[in-house]
Structures are given as structure tokens and as C-alpha cells.
Coordinates of C-alpha atoms in Angstrom, one line a residue:
Chain A
M1 CA -0.2 37.3 15.1
E2 CA -1.0 36.1 18.4
P3 CA 0.7 33.2 19.7
S4 CA -2.1 30.0 19.6
V5 CA -3.1 29.0 22.7
L6 CA -3.4 24.8 22.4
S7 CA -6.5 23.3 24.6
S8 CA -5.6 20.8 26.9
L9 CA -7.2 18.1 24.7
D10 CA -4.8 19.1 21.9
I11 CA -2.0 18.7 24.7
A12 CA -3.1 15.5 25.9
G13 CA -3.1 14.5 22.7
A14 CA -0.1 15.7 22.0
W15 CA 1.3 13.6 25.0
V16 CA -0.5 10.4 24.2
S17 CA 0.9 10.9 20.4
I18 CA 4.6 10.5 22.1
A19 CA 3.6 7.5 24.2
L20 CA 2.3 5.5 21.5
T21 CA 5.3 6.4 19.4
L22 CA 7.7 4.9 21.8
G23 CA 5.1 2.2 22.6
I24 CA 6.1 1.0 19.3
F25 CA 9.7 1.8 19.1
S26 CA 9.6 -0.3 22.4
F27 CA 9.9 -3.5 20.1
L28 CA 13.0 -2.3 19.0
Y29 CA 13.9 -4.2 22.3
A30 CA 11.3 -7.4 22.5
D31 CA 8.0 -8.2 21.0
N32 CA 6.3 -7.1 24.2
P33 CA 3.1 -6.2 25.9
V34 CA 3.5 -1.9 25.3
Y35 CA 4.1 -3.0 21.7
K36 CA 1.3 -5.2 21.5
L37 CA -0.9 -2.6 23.1
A38 CA 0.0 0.0 20.4
E39 CA -0.2 -2.5 17.7
H40 CA -3.8 -3.5 18.4
L41 CA -4.7 0.2 19.3
F42 CA -3.6 1.2 16.0
L43 CA -5.5 -2.2 14.1
G44 CA -8.7 -0.9 15.8
I45 CA -8.6 2.8 15.2
S46 CA -7.3 1.8 11.1
I47 CA -10.0 -0.4 10.5
G48 CA -12.6 2.4 12.5
I49 CA -11.3 5.0 10.0
S50 CA -11.5 3.2 7.1
M51 CA -15.1 2.1 7.6
T52 CA -15.8 5.5 8.0
E53 CA -14.0 7.0 5.3
M54 CA -15.2 4.0 3.1
Y55 CA -19.3 5.2 4.3
Y56 CA -18.9 8.8 3.9
G57 CA -16.5 8.5 0.6
V58 CA -18.4 5.4 -1.2
V59 CA -21.4 4.2 0.2
R60 CA -23.1 7.2 1.1
P61 CA -22.9 9.1 -2.2
N62 CA -22.6 6.5 -4.6
L63 CA -25.6 4.7 -2.9
I64 CA -27.5 6.2 -0.2
D65 CA -27.8 9.6 -1.3
K66 CA -28.9 8.2 -5.1
L67 CA -31.7 6.2 -3.6
A68 CA -32.9 9.0 -1.7
A69 CA -32.9 10.8 -4.4
G70 CA -35.8 8.2 -6.1
N71 CA -32.4 6.7 -8.6
V72 CA -34.2 3.6 -9.1
L73 CA -31.0 2.2 -10.9
S74 CA -29.3 2.1 -7.3
V75 CA -31.7 -0.7 -6.4
V76 CA -29.7 -2.7 -8.3
P77 CA -26.2 -2.5 -6.2
L78 CA -28.5 -2.7 -3.0
V79 CA -29.8 -6.0 -3.7
M80 CA -26.3 -7.3 -4.8
C81 CA -24.8 -5.9 -1.1
A82 CA -27.6 -7.8 0.3
M83 CA -26.5 -10.4 -1.8
L84 CA -23.1 -10.5 -0.7
F85 CA -24.4 -10.8 3.0
A86 CA -27.1 -13.8 2.0
R87 CA -23.9 -16.1 3.0
L88 CA -24.2 -14.8 7.2
A89 CA -28.0 -15.5 6.7
S90 CA -28.4 -18.6 5.6
K91 CA -25.7 -21.4 4.5
K92 CA -28.2 -22.6 1.9
L93 CA -28.3 -18.9 0.6
G94 CA -24.3 -18.9 0.3
W95 CA -24.0 -19.3 -3.5
L96 CA -26.1 -15.6 -3.7
A97 CA -23.0 -13.9 -2.5
R98 CA -21.1 -15.4 -6.0
I99 CA -23.8 -13.3 -8.2
P100 CA -21.9 -10.0 -6.7
I101 CA -18.8 -11.4 -6.6
A102 CA -18.9 -12.9 -10.2
F103 CA -20.3 -9.3 -11.4
I104 CA -17.3 -7.6 -9.8
V105 CA -14.4 -9.5 -10.8
A106 CA -16.2 -9.3 -14.5
A107 CA -16.4 -5.8 -14.6
Y108 CA -12.7 -5.3 -13.4
A109 CA -11.3 -8.2 -15.2
G110 CA -13.3 -6.0 -18.5
V111 CA -12.0 -2.9 -17.8
K112 CA -8.1 -4.1 -17.2
L113 CA -8.4 -6.1 -20.1
T114 CA -8.4 -3.0 -22.8
G115 CA -7.2 -0.7 -20.1
E116 CA -3.8 -2.9 -19.2
A117 CA -3.5 -3.1 -23.3
N118 CA -4.1 0.5 -24.1
G119 CA -3.0 2.3 -21.3
N120 CA 0.4 0.1 -19.9
L121 CA 1.4 -2.3 -22.5
M122 CA 1.3 0.0 -25.7
T123 CA 2.1 3.0 -23.7
Q124 CA 5.0 1.5 -21.8
V125 CA 6.8 0.1 -25.2
A126 CA 5.8 3.2 -27.3
Q127 CA 7.7 5.4 -24.6
S128 CA 10.5 3.0 -24.6
M129 CA 11.6 3.9 -28.1
P130 CA 13.8 7.1 -27.5
N131 CA 14.5 9.9 -30.6
L132 CA 17.8 8.5 -30.9
A133 CA 18.7 11.8 -33.6
E134 CA 16.8 14.5 -31.0
L135 CA 19.3 12.9 -28.2
W136 CA 22.3 13.1 -30.2
R137 CA 21.5 16.8 -31.3
D138 CA 20.5 17.9 -27.5
H139 CA 22.9 15.9 -25.3
G140 CA 25.3 14.1 -27.5
I141 CA 26.5 10.3 -26.1
W142 CA 26.1 11.6 -22.4
D143 CA 25.5 14.7 -21.0
W144 CA 26.1 15.0 -16.9
S145 CA 24.6 18.5 -16.9
A146 CA 21.2 16.5 -17.9
D147 CA 21.9 13.6 -15.4
G148 CA 23.1 11.2 -18.3
A149 CA 20.9 11.9 -21.0
G150 CA 22.3 11.3 -23.9
V151 CA 22.0 8.6 -26.5
F152 CA 24.2 6.1 -24.8
S153 CA 21.3 6.0 -22.1
G154 CA 18.7 6.2 -24.7
I155 CA 20.1 2.7 -26.2
F156 CA 20.7 1.9 -22.6
L157 CA 17.1 1.6 -21.7
V158 CA 15.8 -0.3 -25.1
V159 CA 18.6 -2.9 -24.6
G160 CA 17.9 -3.0 -20.8
L161 CA 14.3 -3.2 -20.9
S162 CA 14.5 -6.3 -24.0
A163 CA 17.1 -7.9 -22.0
C164 CA 14.3 -7.8 -19.0
L165 CA 11.6 -9.2 -21.1
L166 CA 13.7 -11.6 -22.4
H167 CA 15.0 -12.8 -19.1
F168 CA 11.4 -13.2 -18.3
Y169 CA 10.7 -15.1 -21.3
F170 CA 10.4 -19.2 -20.6
S171 CA 8.8 -20.5 -23.6
A172 CA 12.3 -20.5 -25.6
R173 CA 15.3 -23.1 -25.4
Q174 CA 18.0 -21.3 -23.1
G175 CA 21.2 -21.3 -25.5
P176 CA 24.4 -19.6 -24.9
T177 CA 22.7 -16.4 -26.8
M178 CA 20.1 -16.2 -24.8
R179 CA 21.8 -16.7 -21.6
G180 CA 24.5 -14.0 -22.7
I181 CA 21.2 -11.5 -22.8
S182 CA 19.2 -13.1 -20.0
R183 CA 22.2 -12.3 -17.7
F184 CA 22.2 -8.6 -18.8
G185 CA 18.8 -8.6 -17.9
V186 CA 19.5 -9.9 -14.7
L187 CA 22.0 -7.0 -13.8
V188 CA 19.5 -4.3 -15.0
L189 CA 17.1 -5.7 -12.7
M190 CA 19.4 -6.0 -10.0
L191 CA 20.8 -2.1 -10.2
S192 CA 16.6 -1.5 -10.2
F193 CA 16.0 -3.5 -6.9
G194 CA 19.1 -2.0 -5.0
A195 CA 18.3 1.3 -6.2
S196 CA 14.2 0.9 -5.1
F197 CA 15.8 -0.8 -2.0
G198 CA 17.4 2.8 -1.2
Y199 CA 14.7 4.5 -2.2
T200 CA 12.8 3.0 0.3
V201 CA 15.0 2.9 3.2
M202 CA 15.3 6.7 3.0
G203 CA 12.2 7.0 3.1
R204 CA 11.8 4.7 5.6
I205 CA 14.9 7.0 7.7
S206 CA 13.1 9.8 6.9
L207 CA 9.9 8.4 8.7
A208 CA 12.0 7.6 11.4
I209 CA 13.6 11.6 11.6
G210 CA 10.1 12.7 11.7
R211 CA 9.2 10.7 14.8
A212 CA 12.5 11.6 16.4
Q213 CA 11.4 15.5 15.7
E214 CA 8.0 14.7 17.0
L215 CA 9.8 13.5 20.4
L216 CA 12.1 16.1 20.5
G217 CA 9.5 19.0 19.7
L218 CA 11.0 20.0 16.5
D219 CA 8.2 19.5 14.4
K220 CA 6.3 22.4 16.4
P221 CA 6.4 26.0 16.2
A222 CA 7.9 27.4 19.2
E223 CA 5.0 28.6 21.6
E224 CA 3.2 25.4 21.3
A225 CA 6.2 23.4 21.8
A226 CA 6.6 25.4 25.2
Q227 CA 2.5 24.3 26.3
I228 CA 3.2 21.0 25.1
H229 CA 6.7 20.0 26.6
P230 CA 7.2 17.4 24.5
Q231 CA 11.0 16.9 25.6
L232 CA 9.2 16.1 29.2
A233 CA 6.6 14.1 27.8
S234 CA 9.2 11.7 25.7
V235 CA 11.1 11.4 29.2
V236 CA 8.3 10.7 31.5
C237 CA 6.7 8.2 28.5
G238 CA 10.2 6.7 27.8
V239 CA 11.2 5.8 31.6
L240 CA 7.1 4.3 31.9
V241 CA 8.0 2.1 28.9
I242 CA 11.4 1.3 30.4
A243 CA 10.2 0.6 34.0
F244 CA 7.4 -1.5 32.9
L245 CA 9.8 -3.7 30.2
V246 CA 12.0 -4.3 33.6
V247 CA 9.2 -5.0 35.9
W248 CA 7.9 -7.8 32.9
R249 CA 11.5 -8.8 31.9
L250 CA 11.3 -9.7 35.7
R251 CA 8.4 -11.1 36.3
G252 CA 9.9 -13.6 33.2
G253 CA 8.1 -12.0 30.2
G254 CA 9.5 -12.9 26.4
A255 CA 10.9 -16.7 28.3
E256 CA 8.9 -17.9 25.3
Q257 CA 10.0 -15.8 22.1
E258 CA 13.5 -16.5 23.5
E259 CA 13.1 -20.5 23.5
A260 CA 11.4 -20.1 20.5
A261 CA 14.6 -18.4 19.1
Chain B
M1 CA -27.8 -22.8 -11.3
K2 CA -25.1 -22.4 -8.3
R3 CA -22.2 -22.1 -10.7
T4 CA -23.9 -21.3 -14.3
V5 CA -25.9 -17.9 -13.1
P6 CA -22.3 -16.3 -12.0
L7 CA -20.6 -17.7 -15.1
I8 CA -23.2 -16.4 -17.2
L9 CA -23.1 -13.0 -15.5
T10 CA -19.0 -13.1 -15.7
F11 CA -19.5 -13.3 -19.5
L12 CA -21.9 -10.5 -20.1
V13 CA -20.8 -8.1 -17.8
G14 CA -17.2 -8.8 -19.0
L15 CA -18.1 -8.5 -22.4
F16 CA -20.2 -5.5 -21.9
M17 CA -16.8 -3.8 -20.4
V18 CA -14.7 -4.7 -22.8
G19 CA -17.1 -3.3 -25.6
E20 CA -16.6 0.2 -24.2
Y21 CA -13.1 0.1 -26.2
F22 CA -14.8 -0.6 -29.3
I23 CA -17.7 1.4 -28.9
P24 CA -16.8 5.0 -27.6
H25 CA -20.4 6.6 -27.4
Y26 CA -20.8 8.7 -24.6
R27 CA -24.1 6.7 -24.0
Y28 CA -22.1 3.4 -23.4
R29 CA -19.6 5.5 -21.1
I30 CA -22.4 6.3 -18.9
W31 CA -23.4 2.4 -18.8
T32 CA -19.8 1.1 -17.9
A33 CA -19.1 4.2 -15.6
E34 CA -22.3 3.0 -13.8
F35 CA -21.2 -0.3 -13.5
L36 CA -18.1 0.2 -11.9
E37 CA -19.7 2.5 -9.4
W38 CA -21.7 -0.5 -8.7
G39 CA -18.4 -2.5 -8.3
V40 CA -16.6 0.4 -5.7
I41 CA -20.0 0.1 -3.8
L42 CA -19.9 -3.8 -3.4
A43 CA -16.0 -3.4 -2.6
A44 CA -17.0 -1.3 0.3
A45 CA -19.8 -3.9 1.2
A46 CA -16.8 -6.2 1.4
F47 CA -15.2 -4.0 3.9
V48 CA -18.5 -4.8 5.9
L49 CA -17.8 -8.2 5.8
G50 CA -14.6 -8.3 6.7
L51 CA -15.4 -5.9 9.8
I52 CA -18.2 -8.4 10.9
N53 CA -15.9 -11.3 10.1
L54 CA -13.1 -9.5 12.2
I55 CA -16.0 -9.6 15.4
Q56 CA -16.8 -12.9 14.6
V57 CA -13.8 -14.3 15.5
N58 CA -12.4 -12.0 17.9
L59 CA -15.4 -11.4 20.3
P60 CA -15.6 -15.3 21.0
K61 CA -12.1 -14.8 22.3
V62 CA -12.4 -12.4 24.4
L63 CA -15.7 -13.6 25.8
K64 CA -13.9 -16.9 26.5
R65 CA -11.1 -15.3 27.7
E66 CA -8.4 -16.7 25.3
R67 CA -4.6 -16.3 24.9
D68 CA -4.1 -12.3 24.7
W69 CA -7.5 -11.9 24.8
G70 CA -6.6 -8.0 26.4
Y71 CA -5.4 -7.1 23.3
K72 CA -8.2 -8.5 21.4
L73 CA -10.5 -6.6 23.6
V74 CA -8.7 -3.2 23.2
M75 CA -8.6 -3.3 19.2
L76 CA -12.2 -3.8 19.7
I77 CA -13.0 -1.1 21.8
A78 CA -10.6 1.2 19.2
L79 CA -12.9 0.0 16.7
A80 CA -16.1 0.5 18.4
V81 CA -15.0 4.0 19.7
T82 CA -13.9 5.1 16.6
L83 CA -16.4 4.2 14.4
V84 CA -19.1 5.8 16.8
A85 CA -17.0 8.8 16.9
G86 CA -16.5 9.2 13.2
F87 CA -20.7 8.1 12.9
T88 CA -21.2 10.7 15.5
A89 CA -19.3 13.4 13.7
G90 CA -20.4 12.7 10.0
E91 CA -19.8 15.2 6.9
H92 CA -18.1 17.1 10.2
R93 CA -15.5 14.7 11.0
D94 CA -12.6 17.4 9.6
G95 CA -13.5 19.9 12.4
P96 CA -13.1 20.0 16.2
S97 CA -14.5 16.5 17.0
V98 CA -13.3 13.3 19.1
Y99 CA -12.9 11.5 15.3
K100 CA -10.4 14.2 14.3
W101 CA -8.8 14.0 18.0
V102 CA -8.1 10.0 17.4
Y103 CA -7.1 10.9 13.9
D104 CA -4.7 13.3 14.6
Y105 CA -3.3 11.7 17.9
T106 CA -3.2 8.3 17.7
F107 CA -3.6 7.0 14.2
V108 CA -1.1 9.7 12.4
P109 CA 1.8 8.7 14.8
L110 CA 1.2 5.2 15.2
N111 CA 0.9 4.6 11.1
A112 CA 4.1 6.6 10.7
T113 CA 5.5 5.0 13.7
M114 CA 4.9 1.8 12.0
F115 CA 6.7 2.3 8.9
A116 CA 9.3 4.5 10.7
L117 CA 10.2 0.8 12.6
L118 CA 10.9 -0.7 9.2
A119 CA 14.2 1.5 8.7
F120 CA 15.8 -0.2 11.9
Y121 CA 15.1 -3.9 10.1
I122 CA 15.4 -2.9 6.7
A123 CA 19.0 -1.3 7.5
S124 CA 19.7 -4.6 10.1
A125 CA 18.4 -7.3 6.9
A126 CA 20.6 -5.3 4.3
F127 CA 23.7 -5.4 6.7
R128 CA 23.5 -8.8 7.2
A129 CA 21.7 -10.1 2.9
F130 CA 24.3 -7.3 1.3
K131 CA 27.3 -9.1 0.6
A132 CA 29.2 -8.5 -2.7
R133 CA 29.4 -12.4 -3.2
N134 CA 28.7 -12.0 -7.1
L135 CA 28.4 -9.0 -9.8
E136 CA 24.6 -9.2 -9.1
A137 CA 25.0 -8.5 -5.6
A138 CA 27.6 -6.0 -6.3
L139 CA 25.1 -3.7 -8.3
L140 CA 22.3 -4.4 -6.0
L141 CA 24.5 -3.2 -3.2
G142 CA 26.3 -0.6 -5.0
A143 CA 22.8 1.0 -6.7
A144 CA 21.6 0.7 -3.1
I145 CA 24.3 2.4 -1.3
I146 CA 24.4 5.4 -4.2
V147 CA 21.0 6.4 -3.8
M148 CA 21.1 6.5 0.0
V149 CA 24.4 8.7 -0.3
A150 CA 23.2 10.4 -2.8
R151 CA 19.7 11.8 -1.4
V152 CA 21.6 13.2 1.8
P153 CA 23.1 16.3 2.4
A154 CA 26.7 14.6 3.3
G155 CA 26.7 12.8 -0.2
E156 CA 26.5 15.9 -2.1
S157 CA 29.7 17.6 -0.1
L158 CA 32.1 14.9 -0.5
P159 CA 34.8 15.5 -2.9
V160 CA 35.4 14.7 -6.3
I161 CA 32.5 12.8 -6.6
G162 CA 29.8 15.0 -4.7
D163 CA 28.7 16.7 -7.9
Y164 CA 28.0 13.8 -10.2
L165 CA 26.4 11.9 -7.1
P166 CA 22.9 12.6 -7.4
R167 CA 23.1 12.8 -11.5
F168 CA 24.7 9.8 -11.3
M169 CA 21.5 8.6 -9.1
N170 CA 18.9 9.8 -11.2
W171 CA 20.8 8.3 -14.3
I172 CA 20.1 5.2 -11.9
M173 CA 16.6 5.8 -11.4
D174 CA 15.6 7.3 -14.8
V175 CA 17.0 4.5 -16.8
P176 CA 18.4 0.9 -15.6
N177 CA 15.7 1.4 -12.8
I178 CA 12.9 2.8 -15.7
A179 CA 14.1 0.0 -18.1
A180 CA 13.6 -2.5 -15.4
R181 CA 9.9 -1.4 -14.0
R182 CA 8.9 -1.3 -17.5
A183 CA 9.6 -5.3 -18.3
I184 CA 7.5 -5.9 -15.2
F185 CA 4.6 -3.8 -16.3
I186 CA 4.9 -4.7 -19.3
G187 CA 4.7 -8.4 -17.9
A188 CA 2.2 -7.4 -15.4
A189 CA 0.0 -6.3 -18.1
L190 CA 0.6 -9.1 -20.3
G191 CA -0.4 -11.3 -17.4
A192 CA -3.7 -9.2 -16.9
V193 CA -4.8 -9.2 -20.2
A194 CA -4.4 -12.8 -20.4
T195 CA -6.2 -13.5 -16.9
G196 CA -9.2 -10.6 -17.7
L197 CA -9.7 -13.2 -21.0
R198 CA -9.9 -16.2 -19.0
V199 CA -12.1 -14.8 -16.5
I200 CA -14.8 -13.8 -19.1
L201 CA -14.4 -16.5 -21.0
G202 CA -15.2 -18.7 -18.0
L203 CA -12.1 -20.6 -17.6
E204 CA -10.5 -18.9 -14.6
R205 CA -13.4 -19.8 -11.9
S206 CA -11.7 -19.4 -8.8
H207 CA -13.4 -16.3 -7.3
L208 CA -16.3 -18.0 -7.4
G209 CA -15.2 -20.6 -4.7
A210 CA -15.7 -24.4 -4.2
D211 CA -18.7 -26.4 -4.5

């Protein structure tokens, strides 16, 4: 296999990518102009990408192509889209925007009404009833080799779920029994929130490791890294960002934030 | 007229969509699918409305050179360049194009770095907030530490508990976590059903705005 030769645009892109990464990371020092520039660039680009993908993924296949094919029904969403923009044309016609909004809200409310009841409510309840006999036969009380599966976990799931639900049940007077169950529900919720937090932290840290790998060129094949020189790019961009921050600080930048803090 | 027509439309469309559950005929399904497709198109149009609003808010600030006008100008230029690049590339957006370059070398790293930045803040917030003052806080802290330690190779190589830690983490994720999440989902589903019913019956009118 021949080593891939990167174009100058790709090499420039990799340098821009490193510069922007360091620009965002400069926020760790303070809210500064380099970060703000990268942040606003991100805003503009992400909105532009969303709009483009929305057009080619939704509007074109579902509306424009169908209209071009002579589908008369597609005139209805076109008219409703026009109604949505009525407020821009005249304030008097602004109320017309309520019609497409009413349509979209009603359509999704109707779908959710049955979909949530059927898909979430009934399915979640049904899946929360473990077959204890089967669990006992396959795993006993607690089976380390199956990540703690067993009768204990089955009962814990049902009791924990019921306790959590009772914790959110405010229509009954909170007597000592209810308070006890509710407290157990809170403990189960805390375990879940802690686990979710840990999971999120690890996800973010793996993203941070990914960025560090890009800065060091470890995420690319060796022949591509040899053409891009990511470590050199990181040092050059890092020095430029730091030099800018020093000049910005010497010229009184960030004083407002310090006062506000 | 201004409120009655949308309210009647809400009732009729909502009832029609609910009807799909009770009339599982394929012709009925074709219509409900068509309605949902219209909904998706309208949501896309609302995005355009948002874009126009964004320009209406930011462009005058740039023209009047108000505070931070330079950043807003950068945002508007980036938006315009991306849009032009996207629409110029058209269906060939995945091939070599300015749009692909913008996506690969600016959007992807910026997006990943924005979220990676949270790792530092989430860690420092945890350091300040996580104090085992009572049983609830201790469980929160313990579960978070177990999940974090068990997901790295160092956790698995710990003496004695190293073998059990990933399994216990899986138990936390599969049992207490699922119990709590299902309770939240069931509560949310009940809320969605109640809100859907209120919308269709016209009791909930906030989406129509004020007069």
C-alpha cells in the first residue's frame, strides 16, 4: 500500500483544527477573546451545518422533490410553512402562524398520547416484572459471573422502582411508612444519579483524551502525522495563544470578569 | 377566529392521530405518517424562522458596532460561508468540498473540544460538591467513584477488588440505575399522556401564545 499524500488543504485543515482546539481550551485560563472567537465560529458553523442538513435531509426529499413530482398534497405543508412566516410579513397576519403551530403540537400530542402510554408506560412496567423462578434457576440469589444477576437483583429492581415512584407520589399524606419507602426511593435515585454522573465524566474525559491525542498526532497514521507535524502545530499554536493571552492581560483584559467575581 | 380555528384544528388533528391506535388499518397509517411528515417539514421551517431571528438580532448590532460586534460578525460570516459551501456542494457534500473541509477541520474539533472542556469543570464541580455529609450524598459519591474507577484499566488491575469492580459497576448500571430511570420514564410518560390530553382538549393553550 502506498503512503497517502495529504493535500496542502488537508494539512492546513489539521493546523486549523489544532489552533481551534487550543483556542477553546484557553477558556480554562479565563473567558478571553481567543475563546470567544472560536466559540462564535463554532456557533455560526454549527447553525450553517444544521440548516444545510435540514434542507437536504428533510425539506428537499419531503417537500421540494414531492412538489416537483406533482404531489398535490405537498401544497398543504408548503402553505403551512408560509403561514409560519406570516408574522414577518405583517403583524396583523401574525395569528396565522398559530395554525401550523397548532397542527404540529396536536399531531405530536396525539402520537405521544398513545405512543407514550403504549411504548413507555406499559413496556416499562411489563419489563420491570422479573421471572423470579427463572432467575433462581439460572443464577440463584446472586451470581457474580453474571454481573450480580439473581433473585436479589430482581426483587431490588421491583422494590427500587416502586419506592422511586412512591417518592414522586404527592397525592397521599406522608406518614411514617410512606416516608420510609420514599427514603429508600431517594437512596436508589442517588445511586442512579451517581452512576450517571460517573458515566458522563468518563465520556467527557475520553473526549478530552481524544483531543489530546489529536494535539500530539497520536490519532493519525504515522505517514499522515509526518506530513502534518501535529506536535509542531500544537507548540506553535499554543505559544501564539499564550502570547496573545499575556498581551491581552497586560492591556487590562479580563478586569471586568475579576470585578464581577 | 384567531384562537378558535387553531383550537378546533388542534382537537381534530390530535383526535385523528390518537385514532391510529384504535384503527390499525394501513390506509389510516398512510395518513398519520403523512401528517407526521408535515410536522417534520414545519419543524424545519421553524429552524429557518430561528435563523432569520438570529440575523435580525445580530446584524443590527454589527452595523451599529455595539459591544462584541466583532464576534457576532465572525458568527455571521461563518454561518454564511457554511451555508454557501453546503448549498454549493449540494448532494456531493460528503465528497471533497469546502463544506466537507469546514465540517472535518472546524466543526468536528470544535464540537468535541466544547464537550471535552466540560470534563475539567465537571471534575472541579464534583470536587467541591461531593462531600459525604449524609447517606444520600455518600451513595451518590460511591456510585460515581465505582463507575469511574471500574471503567479504566487501572480499576480492573486493583488487588482483590479488581475482578469484582467492573461486575459491580454493571450491577449498579443494570439494577438501581434502571429502577430509578424506569421510575423517571414512567413519571414522564404519565406526564406526556396528561399533557397530550390537555392539548387535544384545548385545556392547554400556551403553544398558541398570548392575544
